[in-house]
Structures are given as structure tokens and as C-alpha cells.
Short mmCIF file of C-alpha atoms in Angstrom, two decimals:
data_model
loop_
_atom_site.label_atom_id
_atom_site.label_comp_id
_atom_site.label_asym_id
_atom_site.label_seq_id
_atom_site.Cartn_x
_atom_site.Cartn_y
_atom_site.Cartn_z
CA MET V 1 -27.83 -104.05 7.16
CA ALA V 2 -29.47 -101.14 5.39
CA GLY V 3 -29.31 -102.94 2.06
CA THR V 4 -30.83 -106.19 3.30
CA THR V 5 -33.76 -107.50 1.29
CA LYS V 6 -36.13 -110.28 2.16
CA SER V 7 -34.91 -112.37 -0.80
CA ARG V 8 -31.52 -112.75 0.92
CA VAL V 9 -32.89 -113.70 4.33
CA ALA V 10 -33.15 -117.34 5.39
CA THR V 11 -35.23 -118.35 8.38
CA GLU V 12 -32.15 -119.60 10.21
CA GLU V 13 -30.68 -116.09 10.08
CA LEU V 14 -33.54 -114.77 12.21
CA ARG V 15 -34.00 -115.05 15.97
CA VAL V 16 -36.52 -113.80 18.52
CA GLU V 17 -35.66 -111.59 21.47
CA ALA V 18 -37.92 -109.99 24.05
CA LEU V 19 -38.54 -106.26 23.93
CA GLY V 20 -36.79 -104.64 26.90
CA PRO V 21 -34.24 -101.99 27.82
CA ASP V 22 -31.47 -103.96 26.08
CA THR V 23 -33.41 -104.19 22.81
CA TRP V 24 -35.12 -100.79 22.94
CA ALA V 25 -32.67 -99.19 20.50
CA ALA V 26 -33.30 -101.89 17.86
CA TYR V 27 -37.07 -101.59 18.33
CA ALA V 28 -36.92 -97.79 18.13
CA ALA V 29 -34.88 -97.97 14.93
CA LEU V 30 -37.53 -100.20 13.33
CA MET V 31 -40.23 -97.75 14.32
CA GLU V 32 -38.27 -94.77 13.06
CA ARG V 33 -37.67 -96.45 9.69
CA HIS V 34 -41.47 -96.53 9.31
CA ASN V 35 -42.30 -93.05 10.63
CA GLY V 36 -43.50 -94.28 14.00
CA VAL V 37 -45.90 -96.76 12.37
CA PHE V 38 -49.62 -96.19 11.84
CA GLY V 39 -49.44 -92.39 11.91
CA GLY V 40 -46.86 -92.14 14.69
CA CYS V 41 -48.59 -94.50 17.11
CA TRP V 42 -45.37 -96.20 18.25
CA CYS V 43 -47.61 -99.14 19.16
CA THR V 44 -49.09 -97.28 22.14
CA TYR V 45 -52.74 -97.30 21.07
CA PHE V 46 -53.63 -100.41 23.06
CA HIS V 47 -51.84 -99.18 26.20
CA THR V 48 -54.05 -96.11 26.63
CA MET V 49 -57.71 -95.22 26.73
CA ALA V 50 -59.20 -92.37 24.69
CA ALA V 51 -58.81 -89.70 27.38
CA GLU V 52 -55.10 -90.51 27.74
CA LYS V 53 -54.13 -90.33 24.07
CA THR V 54 -51.96 -87.50 22.76
CA TYR V 55 -51.96 -88.34 19.02
CA ASP V 56 -48.42 -86.93 18.97
CA ALA V 57 -45.61 -89.13 17.67
CA ASP V 58 -42.94 -87.75 20.00
CA ALA V 59 -45.18 -88.17 23.04
CA ASN V 60 -46.05 -91.70 21.95
CA ARG V 61 -42.36 -92.54 21.57
CA ALA V 62 -41.61 -91.24 25.04
CA LEU V 63 -44.54 -93.15 26.52
CA LYS V 64 -43.49 -96.39 24.86
CA GLU V 65 -39.93 -96.06 26.11
CA ARG V 66 -41.13 -95.39 29.67
CA LEU V 67 -43.37 -98.43 29.58
CA VAL V 68 -40.60 -100.65 28.21
CA ARG V 69 -38.10 -99.51 30.80
CA CYS V 70 -40.51 -100.20 33.68
CA ASP V 71 -41.49 -103.62 32.28
CA ARG V 72 -45.01 -102.59 31.31
CA ALA V 73 -44.71 -103.14 27.54
CA HIS V 74 -43.88 -106.50 26.01
CA ALA V 75 -43.26 -107.81 22.52
CA ALA V 76 -41.41 -110.50 20.65
CA LEU V 77 -38.84 -108.89 18.35
CA VAL V 78 -37.62 -110.74 15.27
CA MET V 79 -33.94 -109.90 14.87
CA HIS V 80 -31.72 -110.14 11.82
CA GLY V 81 -28.25 -109.55 13.14
CA ASP V 82 -28.45 -106.44 15.31
CA GLU V 83 -31.53 -105.12 13.50
CA ALA V 84 -35.15 -105.65 14.56
CA VAL V 85 -37.23 -106.51 11.50
CA ALA V 86 -40.61 -107.31 13.10
CA TRP V 87 -42.46 -107.32 16.37
CA CYS V 88 -45.57 -108.84 17.90
CA GLN V 89 -46.97 -107.04 20.95
CA TYR V 90 -48.52 -108.90 23.89
CA GLY V 91 -49.41 -108.24 27.50
CA SER V 92 -52.02 -108.68 30.21
CA PRO V 93 -55.41 -106.94 29.88
CA ALA V 94 -54.21 -104.50 32.56
CA GLU V 95 -51.19 -103.66 30.40
CA LEU V 96 -53.22 -103.52 27.19
CA PRO V 97 -56.69 -102.34 28.29
CA ASN V 98 -57.78 -100.80 25.00
CA ILE V 99 -58.76 -102.89 21.98
CA TYR V 100 -60.78 -102.08 18.89
CA HIS V 101 -64.52 -102.87 19.15
CA ARG V 102 -64.09 -102.99 22.92
CA LYS V 103 -67.78 -102.47 23.72
CA GLN V 104 -68.86 -105.43 21.59
CA TYR V 105 -65.98 -107.49 22.94
CA GLU V 106 -66.97 -106.88 26.55
CA GLU V 107 -70.66 -107.56 25.86
CA THR V 108 -69.85 -110.97 24.39
CA SER V 109 -67.05 -111.99 26.75
CA ASP V 110 -67.47 -114.27 29.75
CA ARG V 111 -63.83 -114.24 30.85
CA ARG V 112 -60.63 -112.25 30.62
CA PRO V 113 -57.56 -113.90 29.12
CA ASP V 114 -54.24 -113.93 30.91
CA TYR V 115 -52.64 -112.26 27.89
CA ARG V 116 -53.62 -110.38 24.74
CA ILE V 117 -51.83 -110.13 21.42
CA THR V 118 -52.75 -106.77 19.96
CA CYS V 119 -50.30 -105.64 17.31
CA LEU V 120 -48.02 -107.22 14.72
CA PHE V 121 -45.72 -105.35 12.34
CA VAL V 122 -43.07 -106.40 9.83
CA ASP V 123 -40.41 -104.21 8.23
CA LYS V 124 -41.46 -103.49 4.65
CA ARG V 125 -38.29 -105.18 3.34
CA TYR V 126 -39.19 -108.49 5.01
CA ARG V 127 -42.88 -108.87 4.25
CA ARG V 128 -44.38 -111.96 2.60
CA SER V 129 -41.48 -114.09 3.77
CA GLY V 130 -42.90 -115.83 6.83
CA VAL V 131 -41.62 -113.32 9.39
CA SER V 132 -45.08 -112.72 10.87
CA ALA V 133 -45.31 -116.39 11.84
CA ILE V 134 -41.90 -116.21 13.51
CA ALA V 135 -42.99 -113.16 15.52
CA LEU V 136 -46.25 -114.77 16.62
CA GLN V 137 -44.55 -118.01 17.62
CA GLY V 138 -41.99 -115.92 19.46
CA VAL V 139 -44.76 -114.52 21.66
CA LEU V 140 -46.03 -118.01 22.47
CA ASP V 141 -42.52 -119.17 23.37
CA LEU V 142 -41.95 -116.15 25.62
CA LEU V 143 -45.28 -116.74 27.35
CA ALA V 144 -44.45 -120.42 27.86
CA ALA V 145 -41.18 -119.40 29.51
CA ALA V 146 -43.14 -116.95 31.71
CA GLY V 147 -45.50 -119.69 32.95
CA GLY V 148 -48.09 -119.88 30.16
CA GLY V 149 -51.78 -119.05 30.32
CA VAL V 150 -54.84 -118.30 28.21
CA VAL V 151 -53.98 -116.05 25.27
CA GLU V 152 -56.30 -114.11 22.97
CA GLY V 153 -55.56 -112.57 19.60
CA TYR V 154 -57.78 -110.26 17.55
CA PRO V 155 -56.76 -110.78 13.94
CA HIS V 156 -58.43 -109.71 10.73
CA ASP V 157 -60.86 -112.32 9.44
CA ASN V 158 -60.14 -111.43 5.82
CA ASP V 159 -60.82 -114.81 4.18
CA GLY V 160 -57.55 -114.59 2.26
CA LYS V 161 -58.33 -111.20 0.70
CA ARG V 162 -55.50 -108.70 0.52
CA MET V 163 -55.80 -105.68 2.82
CA SER V 164 -53.67 -102.55 2.97
CA VAL V 165 -53.36 -102.63 6.77
CA LEU V 166 -53.17 -105.83 8.83
CA TYR V 167 -52.15 -104.39 12.19
CA SER V 168 -53.00 -107.58 14.11
CA GLY V 169 -52.31 -110.35 11.60
CA THR V 170 -54.86 -112.63 9.98
CA ARG V 171 -57.11 -115.42 11.15
CA ALA V 172 -55.19 -117.87 8.97
CA LEU V 173 -51.89 -116.85 10.60
CA PHE V 174 -53.31 -117.46 14.08
CA GLU V 175 -54.89 -120.76 13.05
CA ARG V 176 -51.52 -122.00 11.81
CA ALA V 177 -50.08 -121.11 15.23
CA GLY V 178 -52.69 -123.26 16.97
CA PHE V 179 -55.33 -120.67 17.91
CA THR V 180 -59.03 -121.51 17.80
CA TYR V 181 -61.73 -119.18 16.47
CA ASP V 182 -63.99 -117.94 19.27
CA ARG V 183 -66.30 -115.24 17.89
CA PRO V 184 -66.48 -112.19 15.59
CA LYS V 185 -65.38 -108.76 16.78
CA GLY V 186 -66.39 -105.72 14.77
CA ALA V 187 -66.46 -105.72 10.99
CA GLY V 188 -63.81 -108.07 9.68
CA ASN V 189 -62.05 -108.94 12.96
CA CYS V 190 -62.41 -111.86 15.32
CA VAL V 191 -61.38 -113.23 18.71
CA MET V 192 -59.11 -116.26 18.70
CA THR V 193 -57.75 -118.11 21.68
CA THR V 194 -55.20 -120.67 22.76
CA THR V 195 -53.81 -121.98 26.01
CA VAL V 196 -50.04 -121.94 26.34
CA ALA V 197 -48.51 -124.53 28.65
CA ALA V 198 -45.66 -123.54 30.92
CA ALA V 199 -42.27 -124.48 29.53
CA ASP V 200 -40.28 -127.07 31.45
CA LEU V 201 -37.23 -124.87 31.84
CA GLY V 202 -35.55 -127.28 34.22
CA LEU V 203 -35.74 -130.08 31.65
CA ARG V 204 -34.41 -127.75 28.97
CA ALA V 205 -31.50 -126.78 31.19
CA ALA V 206 -30.73 -130.44 31.86
CA ASP V 207 -30.73 -131.17 28.15
#
């Protein structure tokens, strides 16, 4: 798998799995291939408030693994074979209490969503090949299976301009997934929302 390039990957070769104890090793390998991502964050920034942060990659890794193993960290992993090549993090506001521009967000909010989508990352070998959309749709499918609810995302409102870091996806990506623009958040970000219906798992099983 180490030599895989995005040019050899077809959509049908990819699948989505939930982050959990059984997929932790694949998730950790993706993180390690990218030096812990975003300065060693290990996608823990949104789990912790300022006073709780260590800014240490090893401590962040340990925290993330603890949260995953006690079912307090969730993500849709895009898998290519046994290798995770992307993830999209989601969770309840209690699970993900910290977001960028939080003060402005809270001042302009009249409700809390059931779920937040806070972080999206794609392996550098698979970028610009539609994997972000697969990861985002994977979250919506997992939430439908869990009973659905109101979901917020906080993507970059970049108007199609290229940016070096797109840690939460783009407005256009969320619009294509069925989200509706709600309001701005900070400089260049926005709040987008959708309501996910519960999946009819009984009907699927019958089919």
C-alpha cells in the first residue's frame, strides 16, 4: 500500500468505516504518516478547552486513543484496503466542546446541534480526488444509522480560492452534501447545517 497514488484509486475501491478500537491502528498510521497532523494535534483540539491542552504530540496521541477506546471520539474513516486514507471527525457538542471563533458562535447561536463536524483530513497521496466528499458523506451515513439529528459543520468560506490549510473542508463541499449556509463565523469560516433522518435499518435488513 505504501506506493499507492491517487491516480490509481477508483471510488469503488474505497469504503467508509467508523473510528473505533478495531480501526484505531489504521487511523493512528494515517496520523503518523503526517507527523500527527497540524503540529501534532492528533485531532484533539476540539475535544479540549484551552486549560486542558498539552500542545505535546505524544500526550495528544494518548488522549485520542483513550477517547476512542471509551467511545468518546468519533469519525468516518475512508479506507483503501487495510489503510485509512482520510477521516472526518464528528460528535456531540459535549464531545467536541471547543470550536474556533467560539465566542462569536455562541453570541449568534439560538440552539445547539445534536452533532458537530469539526475536522476533515485527507492523506496527501489522495487529495483532489473526491475523497473529502466520501468522508463527509460517511459521517452523514453513520449519523443516520445512529438515529439522525441536526448536524452543523464549520467549513472555510473560501469562495473557490486555494488555501494551504482546509482543516474543516469548504463551503462548496458541504453544499454539495446537502448542507445549508446559516451564518458567518470568524474571518473566512461559516456555520452550515443539515438535518439527517434516521435510517430505516429494518427495511435495509429486509432488502
